[in-house]
MMTF fields as JSON, N, C-alpha, C and O atoms, coordinates in Angstrom:
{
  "mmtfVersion": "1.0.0",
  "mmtfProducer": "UNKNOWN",
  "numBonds": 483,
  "numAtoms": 484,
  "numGroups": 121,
  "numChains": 1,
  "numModels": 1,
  "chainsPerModel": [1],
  "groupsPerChain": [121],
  "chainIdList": ["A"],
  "bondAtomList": [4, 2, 8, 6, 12, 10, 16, 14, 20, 18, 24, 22, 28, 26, 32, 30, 36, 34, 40, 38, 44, 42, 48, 46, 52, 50, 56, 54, 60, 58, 64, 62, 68, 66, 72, 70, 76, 74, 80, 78, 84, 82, 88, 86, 92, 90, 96, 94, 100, 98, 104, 102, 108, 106, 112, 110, 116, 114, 120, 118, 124, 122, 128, 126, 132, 130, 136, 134, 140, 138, 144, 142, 148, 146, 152, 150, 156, 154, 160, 158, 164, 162, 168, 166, 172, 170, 176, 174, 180, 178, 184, 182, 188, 186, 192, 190, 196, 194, 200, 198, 204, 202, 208, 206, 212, 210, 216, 214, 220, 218, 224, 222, 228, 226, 232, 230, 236, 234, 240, 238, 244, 242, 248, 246, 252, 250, 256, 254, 260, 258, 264, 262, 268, 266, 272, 270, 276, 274, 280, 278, 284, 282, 288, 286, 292, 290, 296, 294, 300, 298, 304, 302, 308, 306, 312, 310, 316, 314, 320, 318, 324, 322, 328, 326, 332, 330, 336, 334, 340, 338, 344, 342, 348, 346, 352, 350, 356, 354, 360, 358, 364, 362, 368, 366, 372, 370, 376, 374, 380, 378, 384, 382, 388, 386, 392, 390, 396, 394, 400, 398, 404, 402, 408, 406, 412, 410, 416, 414, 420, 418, 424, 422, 428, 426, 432, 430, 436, 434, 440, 438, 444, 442, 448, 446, 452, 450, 456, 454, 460, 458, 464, 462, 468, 466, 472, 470, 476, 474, 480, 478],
  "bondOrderList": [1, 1, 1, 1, 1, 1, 1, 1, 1, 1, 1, 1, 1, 1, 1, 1, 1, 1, 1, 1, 1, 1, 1, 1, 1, 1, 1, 1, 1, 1, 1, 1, 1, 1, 1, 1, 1, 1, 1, 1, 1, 1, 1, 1, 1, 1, 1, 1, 1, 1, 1, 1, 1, 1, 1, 1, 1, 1, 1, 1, 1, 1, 1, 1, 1, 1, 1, 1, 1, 1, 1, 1, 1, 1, 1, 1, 1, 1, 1, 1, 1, 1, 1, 1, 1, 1, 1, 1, 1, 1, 1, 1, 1, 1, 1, 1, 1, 1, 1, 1, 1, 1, 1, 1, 1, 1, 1, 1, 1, 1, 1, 1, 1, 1, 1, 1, 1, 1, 1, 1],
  "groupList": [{"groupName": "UNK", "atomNameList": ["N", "CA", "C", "O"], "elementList": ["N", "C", "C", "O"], "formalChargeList": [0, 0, 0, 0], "bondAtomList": [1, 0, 2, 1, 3, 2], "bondOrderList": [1, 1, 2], "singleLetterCode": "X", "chemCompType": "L-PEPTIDE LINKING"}],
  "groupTypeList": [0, 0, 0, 0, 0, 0, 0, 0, 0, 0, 0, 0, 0, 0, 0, 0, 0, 0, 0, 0, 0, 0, 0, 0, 0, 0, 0, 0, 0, 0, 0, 0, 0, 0, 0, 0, 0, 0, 0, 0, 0, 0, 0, 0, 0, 0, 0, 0, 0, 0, 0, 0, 0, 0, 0, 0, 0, 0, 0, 0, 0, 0, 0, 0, 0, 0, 0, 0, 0, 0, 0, 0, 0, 0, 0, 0, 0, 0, 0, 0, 0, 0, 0, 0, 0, 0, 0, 0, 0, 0, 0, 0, 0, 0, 0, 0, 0, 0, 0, 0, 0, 0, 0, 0, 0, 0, 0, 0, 0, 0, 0, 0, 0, 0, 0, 0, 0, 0, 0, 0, 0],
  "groupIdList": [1, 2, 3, 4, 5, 6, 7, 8, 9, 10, 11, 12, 13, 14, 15, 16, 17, 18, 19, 20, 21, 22, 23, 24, 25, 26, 27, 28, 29, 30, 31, 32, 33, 34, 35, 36, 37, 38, 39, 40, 41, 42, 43, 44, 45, 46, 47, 48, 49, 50, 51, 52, 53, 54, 55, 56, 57, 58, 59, 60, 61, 62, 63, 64, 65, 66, 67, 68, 69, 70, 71, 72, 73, 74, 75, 76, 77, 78, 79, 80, 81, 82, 83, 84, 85, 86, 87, 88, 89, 90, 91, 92, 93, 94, 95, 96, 97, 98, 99, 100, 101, 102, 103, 104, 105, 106, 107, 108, 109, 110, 111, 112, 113, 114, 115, 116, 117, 118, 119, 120, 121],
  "secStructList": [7, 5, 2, 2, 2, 2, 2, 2, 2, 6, 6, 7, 3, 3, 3, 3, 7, 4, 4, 4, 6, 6, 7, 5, 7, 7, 7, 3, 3, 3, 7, 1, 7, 2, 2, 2, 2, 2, 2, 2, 7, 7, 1, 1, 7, 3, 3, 3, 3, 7, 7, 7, 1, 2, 2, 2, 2, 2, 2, 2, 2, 2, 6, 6, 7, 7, 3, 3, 3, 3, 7, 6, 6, 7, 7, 7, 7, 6, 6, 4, 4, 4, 6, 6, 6, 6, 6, 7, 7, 3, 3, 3, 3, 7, 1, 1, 7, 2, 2, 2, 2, 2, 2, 2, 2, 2, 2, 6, 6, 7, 7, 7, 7, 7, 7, 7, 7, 7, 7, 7, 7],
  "xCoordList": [76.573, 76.73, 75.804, 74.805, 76.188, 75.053, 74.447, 74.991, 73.159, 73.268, 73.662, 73.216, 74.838, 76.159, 77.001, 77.131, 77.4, 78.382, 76.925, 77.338, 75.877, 74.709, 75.178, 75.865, 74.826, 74.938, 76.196, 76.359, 77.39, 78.553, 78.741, 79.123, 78.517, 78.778, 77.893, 78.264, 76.422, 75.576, 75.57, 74.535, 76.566, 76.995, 75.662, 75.127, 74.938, 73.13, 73.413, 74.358, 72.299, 72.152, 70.978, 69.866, 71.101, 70.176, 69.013, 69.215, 67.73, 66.492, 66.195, 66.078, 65.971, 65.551, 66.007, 66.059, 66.455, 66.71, 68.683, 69.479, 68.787, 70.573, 70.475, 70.869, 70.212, 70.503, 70.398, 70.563, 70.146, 70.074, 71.309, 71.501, 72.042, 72.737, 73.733, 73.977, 74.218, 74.939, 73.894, 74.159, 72.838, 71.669, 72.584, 73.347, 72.282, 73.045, 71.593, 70.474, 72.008, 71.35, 71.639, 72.787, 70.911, 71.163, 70.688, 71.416, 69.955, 69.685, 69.267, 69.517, 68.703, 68.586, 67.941, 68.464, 66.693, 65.667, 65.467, 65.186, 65.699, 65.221, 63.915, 63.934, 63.0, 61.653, 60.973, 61.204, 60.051, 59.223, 57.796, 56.869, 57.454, 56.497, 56.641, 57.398, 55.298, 55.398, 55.407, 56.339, 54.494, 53.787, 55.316, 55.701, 55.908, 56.981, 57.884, 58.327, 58.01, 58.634, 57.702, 58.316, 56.392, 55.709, 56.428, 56.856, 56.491, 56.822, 58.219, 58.275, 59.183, 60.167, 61.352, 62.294, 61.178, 61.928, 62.109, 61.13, 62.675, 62.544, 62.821, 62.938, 62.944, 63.25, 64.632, 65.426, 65.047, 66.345, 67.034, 68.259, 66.425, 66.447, 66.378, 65.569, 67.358, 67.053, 66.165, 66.088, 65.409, 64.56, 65.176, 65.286, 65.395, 66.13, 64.609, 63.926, 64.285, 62.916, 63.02, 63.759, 62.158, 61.911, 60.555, 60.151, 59.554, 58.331, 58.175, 59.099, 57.336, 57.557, 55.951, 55.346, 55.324, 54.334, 54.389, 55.154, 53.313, 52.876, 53.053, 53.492, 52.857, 52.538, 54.339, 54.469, 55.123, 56.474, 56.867, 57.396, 56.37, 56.756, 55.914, 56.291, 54.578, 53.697, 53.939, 53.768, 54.426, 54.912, 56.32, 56.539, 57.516, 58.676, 58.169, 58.722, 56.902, 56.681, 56.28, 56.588, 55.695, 55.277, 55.826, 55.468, 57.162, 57.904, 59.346, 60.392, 59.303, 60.523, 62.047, 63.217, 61.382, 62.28, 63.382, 62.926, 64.609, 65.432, 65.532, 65.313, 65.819, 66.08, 65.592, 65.126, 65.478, 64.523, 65.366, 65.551, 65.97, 66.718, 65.921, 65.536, 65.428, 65.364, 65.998, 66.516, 65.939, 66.87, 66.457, 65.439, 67.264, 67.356, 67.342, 67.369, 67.285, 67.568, 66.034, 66.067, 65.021, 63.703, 63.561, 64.264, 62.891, 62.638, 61.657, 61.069, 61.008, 59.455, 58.975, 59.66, 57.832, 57.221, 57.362, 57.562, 57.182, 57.934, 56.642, 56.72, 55.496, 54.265, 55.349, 56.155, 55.796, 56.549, 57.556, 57.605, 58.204, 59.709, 59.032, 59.587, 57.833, 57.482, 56.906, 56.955, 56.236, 55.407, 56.542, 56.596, 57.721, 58.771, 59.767, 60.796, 59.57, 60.841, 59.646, 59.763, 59.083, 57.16, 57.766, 58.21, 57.903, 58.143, 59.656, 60.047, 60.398, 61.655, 62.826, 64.017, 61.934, 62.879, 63.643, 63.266, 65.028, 66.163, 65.502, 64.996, 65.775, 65.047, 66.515, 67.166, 67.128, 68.188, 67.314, 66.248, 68.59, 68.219, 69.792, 70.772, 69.722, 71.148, 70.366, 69.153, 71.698, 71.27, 71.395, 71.258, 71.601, 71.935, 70.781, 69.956, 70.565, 69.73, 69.269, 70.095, 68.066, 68.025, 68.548, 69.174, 68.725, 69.856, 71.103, 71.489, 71.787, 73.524, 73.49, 74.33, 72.082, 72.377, 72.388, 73.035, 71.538, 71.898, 73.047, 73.79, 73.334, 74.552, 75.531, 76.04, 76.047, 76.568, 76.937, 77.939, 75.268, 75.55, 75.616, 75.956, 75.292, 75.602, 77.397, 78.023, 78.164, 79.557, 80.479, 81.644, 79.218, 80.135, 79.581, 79.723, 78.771, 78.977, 77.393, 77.082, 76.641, 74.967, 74.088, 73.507, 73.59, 72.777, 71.83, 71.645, 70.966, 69.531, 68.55, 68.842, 67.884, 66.462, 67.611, 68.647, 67.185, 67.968, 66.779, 66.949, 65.254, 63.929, 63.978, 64.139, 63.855, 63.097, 61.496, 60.569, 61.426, 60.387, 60.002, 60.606, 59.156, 58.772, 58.856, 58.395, 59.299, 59.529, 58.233, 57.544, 57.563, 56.58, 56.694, 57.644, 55.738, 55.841, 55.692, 55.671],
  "yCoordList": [93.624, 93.241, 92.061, 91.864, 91.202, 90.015, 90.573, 91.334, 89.954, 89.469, 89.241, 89.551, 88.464, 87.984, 89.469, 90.165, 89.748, 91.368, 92.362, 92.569, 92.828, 93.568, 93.191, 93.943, 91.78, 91.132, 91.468, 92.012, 91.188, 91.663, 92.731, 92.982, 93.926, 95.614, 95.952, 96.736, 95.264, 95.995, 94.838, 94.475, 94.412, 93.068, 93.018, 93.418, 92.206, 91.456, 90.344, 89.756, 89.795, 88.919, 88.006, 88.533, 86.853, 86.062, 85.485, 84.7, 86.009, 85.265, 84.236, 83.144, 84.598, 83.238, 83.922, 85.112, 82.379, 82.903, 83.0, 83.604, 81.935, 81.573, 80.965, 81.85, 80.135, 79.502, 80.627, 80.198, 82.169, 82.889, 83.95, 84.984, 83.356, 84.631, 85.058, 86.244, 84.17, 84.688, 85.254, 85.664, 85.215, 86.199, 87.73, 88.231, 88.169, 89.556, 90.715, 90.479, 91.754, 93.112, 94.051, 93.878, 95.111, 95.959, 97.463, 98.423, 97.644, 98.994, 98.513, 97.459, 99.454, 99.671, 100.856, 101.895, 100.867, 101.601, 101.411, 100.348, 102.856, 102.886, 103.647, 104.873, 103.117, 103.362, 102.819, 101.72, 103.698, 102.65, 103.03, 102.402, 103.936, 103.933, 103.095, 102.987, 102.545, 100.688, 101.871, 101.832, 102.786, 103.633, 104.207, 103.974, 105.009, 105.042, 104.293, 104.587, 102.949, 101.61, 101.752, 102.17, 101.519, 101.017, 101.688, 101.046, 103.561, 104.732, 104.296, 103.932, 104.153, 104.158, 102.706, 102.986, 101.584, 100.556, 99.815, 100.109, 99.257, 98.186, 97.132, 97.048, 96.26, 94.666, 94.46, 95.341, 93.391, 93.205, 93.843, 93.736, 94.474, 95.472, 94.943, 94.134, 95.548, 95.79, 96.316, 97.534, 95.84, 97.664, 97.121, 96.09, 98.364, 98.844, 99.244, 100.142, 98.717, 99.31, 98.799, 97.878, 99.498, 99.383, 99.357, 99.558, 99.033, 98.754, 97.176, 96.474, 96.639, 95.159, 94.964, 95.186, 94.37, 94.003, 93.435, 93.676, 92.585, 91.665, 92.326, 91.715, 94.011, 94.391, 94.807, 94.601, 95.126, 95.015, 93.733, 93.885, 92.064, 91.468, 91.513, 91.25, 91.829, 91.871, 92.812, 92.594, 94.041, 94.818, 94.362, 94.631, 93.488, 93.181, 92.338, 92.427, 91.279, 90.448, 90.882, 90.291, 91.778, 92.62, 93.268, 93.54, 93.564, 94.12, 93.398, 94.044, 92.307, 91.554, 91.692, 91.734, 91.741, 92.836, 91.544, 90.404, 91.728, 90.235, 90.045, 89.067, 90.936, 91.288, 91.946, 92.884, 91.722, 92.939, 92.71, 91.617, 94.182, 94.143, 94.954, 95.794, 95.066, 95.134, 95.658, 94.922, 96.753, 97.746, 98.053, 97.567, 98.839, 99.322, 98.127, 98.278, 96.773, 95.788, 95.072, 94.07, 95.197, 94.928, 93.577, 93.371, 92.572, 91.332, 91.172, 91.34, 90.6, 90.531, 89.049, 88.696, 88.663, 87.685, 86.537, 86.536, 85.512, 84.244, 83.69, 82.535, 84.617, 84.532, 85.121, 84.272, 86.45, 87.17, 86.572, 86.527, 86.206, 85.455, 84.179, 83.951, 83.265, 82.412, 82.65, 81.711, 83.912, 84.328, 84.638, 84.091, 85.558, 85.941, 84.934, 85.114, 83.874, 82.285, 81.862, 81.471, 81.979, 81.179, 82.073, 81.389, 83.396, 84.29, 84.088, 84.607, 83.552, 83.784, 84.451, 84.203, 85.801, 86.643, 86.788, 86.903, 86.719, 86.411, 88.058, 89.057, 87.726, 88.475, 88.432, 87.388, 90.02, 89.993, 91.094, 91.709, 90.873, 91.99, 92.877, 92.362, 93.651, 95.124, 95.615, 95.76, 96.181, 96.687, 98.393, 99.395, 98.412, 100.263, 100.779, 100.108, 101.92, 102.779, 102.74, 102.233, 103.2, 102.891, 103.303, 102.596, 104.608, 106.248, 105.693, 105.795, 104.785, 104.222, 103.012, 102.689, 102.497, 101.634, 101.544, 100.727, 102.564, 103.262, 103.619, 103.219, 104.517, 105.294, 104.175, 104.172, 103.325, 102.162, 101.244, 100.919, 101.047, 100.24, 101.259, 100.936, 102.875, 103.523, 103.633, 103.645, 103.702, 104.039, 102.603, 102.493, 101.538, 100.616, 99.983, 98.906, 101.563, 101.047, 100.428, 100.314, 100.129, 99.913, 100.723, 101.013, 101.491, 103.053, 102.479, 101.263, 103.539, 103.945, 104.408, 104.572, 104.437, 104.524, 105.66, 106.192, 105.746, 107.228, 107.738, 108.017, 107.904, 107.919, 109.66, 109.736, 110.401, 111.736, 111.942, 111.309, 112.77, 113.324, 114.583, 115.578, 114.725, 115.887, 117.161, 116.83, 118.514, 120.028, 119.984, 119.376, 120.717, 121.46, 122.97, 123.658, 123.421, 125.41, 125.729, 126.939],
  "zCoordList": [63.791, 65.174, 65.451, 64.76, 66.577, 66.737, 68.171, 68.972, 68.234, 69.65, 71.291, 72.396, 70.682, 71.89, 71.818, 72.825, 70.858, 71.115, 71.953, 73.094, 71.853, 72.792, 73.918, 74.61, 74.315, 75.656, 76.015, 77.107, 75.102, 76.14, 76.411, 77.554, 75.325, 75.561, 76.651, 77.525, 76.669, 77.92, 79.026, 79.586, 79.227, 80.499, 80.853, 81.887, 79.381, 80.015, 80.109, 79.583, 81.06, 80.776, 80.076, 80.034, 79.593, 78.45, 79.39, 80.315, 79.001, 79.686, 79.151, 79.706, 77.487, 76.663, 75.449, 75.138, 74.603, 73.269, 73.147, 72.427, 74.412, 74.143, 72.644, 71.885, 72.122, 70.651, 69.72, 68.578, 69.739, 68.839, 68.935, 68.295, 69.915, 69.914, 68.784, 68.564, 68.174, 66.516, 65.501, 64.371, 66.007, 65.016, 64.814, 65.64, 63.67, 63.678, 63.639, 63.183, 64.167, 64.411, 63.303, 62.893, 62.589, 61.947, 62.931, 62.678, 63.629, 64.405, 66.036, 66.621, 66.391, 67.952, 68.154, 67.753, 68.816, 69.389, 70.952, 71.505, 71.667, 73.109, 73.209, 73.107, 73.366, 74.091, 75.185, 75.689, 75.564, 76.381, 75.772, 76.282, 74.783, 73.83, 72.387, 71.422, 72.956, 71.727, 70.496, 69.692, 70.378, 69.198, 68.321, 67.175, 69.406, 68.802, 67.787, 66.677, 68.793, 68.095, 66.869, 65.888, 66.655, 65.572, 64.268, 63.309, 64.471, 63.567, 63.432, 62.258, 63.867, 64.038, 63.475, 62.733, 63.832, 64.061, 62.672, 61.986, 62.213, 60.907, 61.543, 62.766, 60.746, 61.351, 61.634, 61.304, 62.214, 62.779, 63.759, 63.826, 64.504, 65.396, 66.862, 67.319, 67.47, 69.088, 69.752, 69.593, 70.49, 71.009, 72.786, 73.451, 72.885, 74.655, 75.401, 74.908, 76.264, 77.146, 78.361, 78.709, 79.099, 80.631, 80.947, 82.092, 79.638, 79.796, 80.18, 79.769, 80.772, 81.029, 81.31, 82.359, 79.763, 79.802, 78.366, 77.432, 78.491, 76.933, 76.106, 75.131, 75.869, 74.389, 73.804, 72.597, 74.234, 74.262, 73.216, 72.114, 73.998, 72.483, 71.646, 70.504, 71.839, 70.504, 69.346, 68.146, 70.027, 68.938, 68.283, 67.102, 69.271, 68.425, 67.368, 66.272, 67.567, 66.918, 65.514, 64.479, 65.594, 64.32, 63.339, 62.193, 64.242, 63.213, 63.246, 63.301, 63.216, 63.163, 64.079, 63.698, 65.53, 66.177, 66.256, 66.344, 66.227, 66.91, 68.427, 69.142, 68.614, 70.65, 70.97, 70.324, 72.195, 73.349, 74.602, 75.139, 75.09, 76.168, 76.663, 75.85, 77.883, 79.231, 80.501, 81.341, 80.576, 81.058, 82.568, 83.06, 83.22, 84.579, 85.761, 86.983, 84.901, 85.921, 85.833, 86.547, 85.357, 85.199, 84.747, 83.757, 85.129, 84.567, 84.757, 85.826, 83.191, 82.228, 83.749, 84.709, 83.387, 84.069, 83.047, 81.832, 84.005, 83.146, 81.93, 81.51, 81.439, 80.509, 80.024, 79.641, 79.844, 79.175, 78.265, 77.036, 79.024, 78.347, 77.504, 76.429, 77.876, 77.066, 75.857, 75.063, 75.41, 74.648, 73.923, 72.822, 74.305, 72.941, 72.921, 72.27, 73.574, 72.878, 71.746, 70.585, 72.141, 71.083, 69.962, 69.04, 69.793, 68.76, 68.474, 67.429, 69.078, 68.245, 68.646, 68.462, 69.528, 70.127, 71.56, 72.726, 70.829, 72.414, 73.109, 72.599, 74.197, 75.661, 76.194, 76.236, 76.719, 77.996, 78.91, 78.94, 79.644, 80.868, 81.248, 81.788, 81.001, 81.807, 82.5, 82.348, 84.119, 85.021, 84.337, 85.039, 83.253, 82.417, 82.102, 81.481, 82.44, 82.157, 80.624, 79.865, 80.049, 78.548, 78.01, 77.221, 77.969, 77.785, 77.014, 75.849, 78.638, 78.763, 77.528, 76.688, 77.838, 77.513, 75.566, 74.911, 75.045, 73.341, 73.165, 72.269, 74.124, 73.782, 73.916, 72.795, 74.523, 74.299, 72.827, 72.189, 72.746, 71.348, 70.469, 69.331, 70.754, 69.032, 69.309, 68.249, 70.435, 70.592, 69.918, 69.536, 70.002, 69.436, 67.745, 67.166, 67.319, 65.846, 65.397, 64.212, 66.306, 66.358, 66.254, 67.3, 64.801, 64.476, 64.802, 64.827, 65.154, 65.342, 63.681, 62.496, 64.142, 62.807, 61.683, 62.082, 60.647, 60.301, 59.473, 58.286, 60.225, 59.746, 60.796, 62.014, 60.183, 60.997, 61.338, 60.832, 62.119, 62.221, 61.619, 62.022, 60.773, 60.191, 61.204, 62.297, 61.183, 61.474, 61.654, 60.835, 62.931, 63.415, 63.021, 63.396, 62.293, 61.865, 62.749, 62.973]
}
């Protein structure tokens, strides 16, 4: 999947990072815990959040995130959006819940981690 297919399935729209949109995606992570993302995400990846602060791209940056959508209608501050064009990474925004907005891209074929969490005794 690229990019431009995210943006159209979750009718976002592009903050920064239009010239990337034929970039292609291999997974998709909804959090709003970076820590999670850290355990969780590989590169090429979406992450879906409704956190909207600096450490959001610092962690995509780290782990090679491609996109960062931006959910419930939320838009980063314009430091925000400059710091992840500096990094590379296209930035949207959907008015969809984070929830709608996974279940979305896994209905159209976009998996999630296939990494577990170890059983609690």
């Amino acid at each position: 999947m690229t990019i431009r297919e995210v943006k159209d399935i979750l009718e976002a729209i592009v903050l920064t990072g239009g010239e990337r949109l034929d970039e292609p995606v291999d997974t998709a992570c909804g959090s709003d815990l970076m820590s999670d993302v850290l355990a969780f995400v590989k590169e090429n990846a979406v992450l879906i959040t409704g956190l909207i602060n600096p450490h959001v791209v610092r962690t995509s940056e780290m782990l090679d995130i491609t996109c960062i959508v931006f959910s419930r209608g939320k838009l980063p501050s314009p430091e925000i959006l400059e710091e992840a064009d500096d990094c590379g990474i296209t930035v949207l925004a959907t008015k969809l819940t984070t929830y709608t907005a996974c279940g979305e891209l896994y209905l159209h074929g976009l998996p999630g981690s296939k990494k577990r969490v170890a059983k609690e005794a």
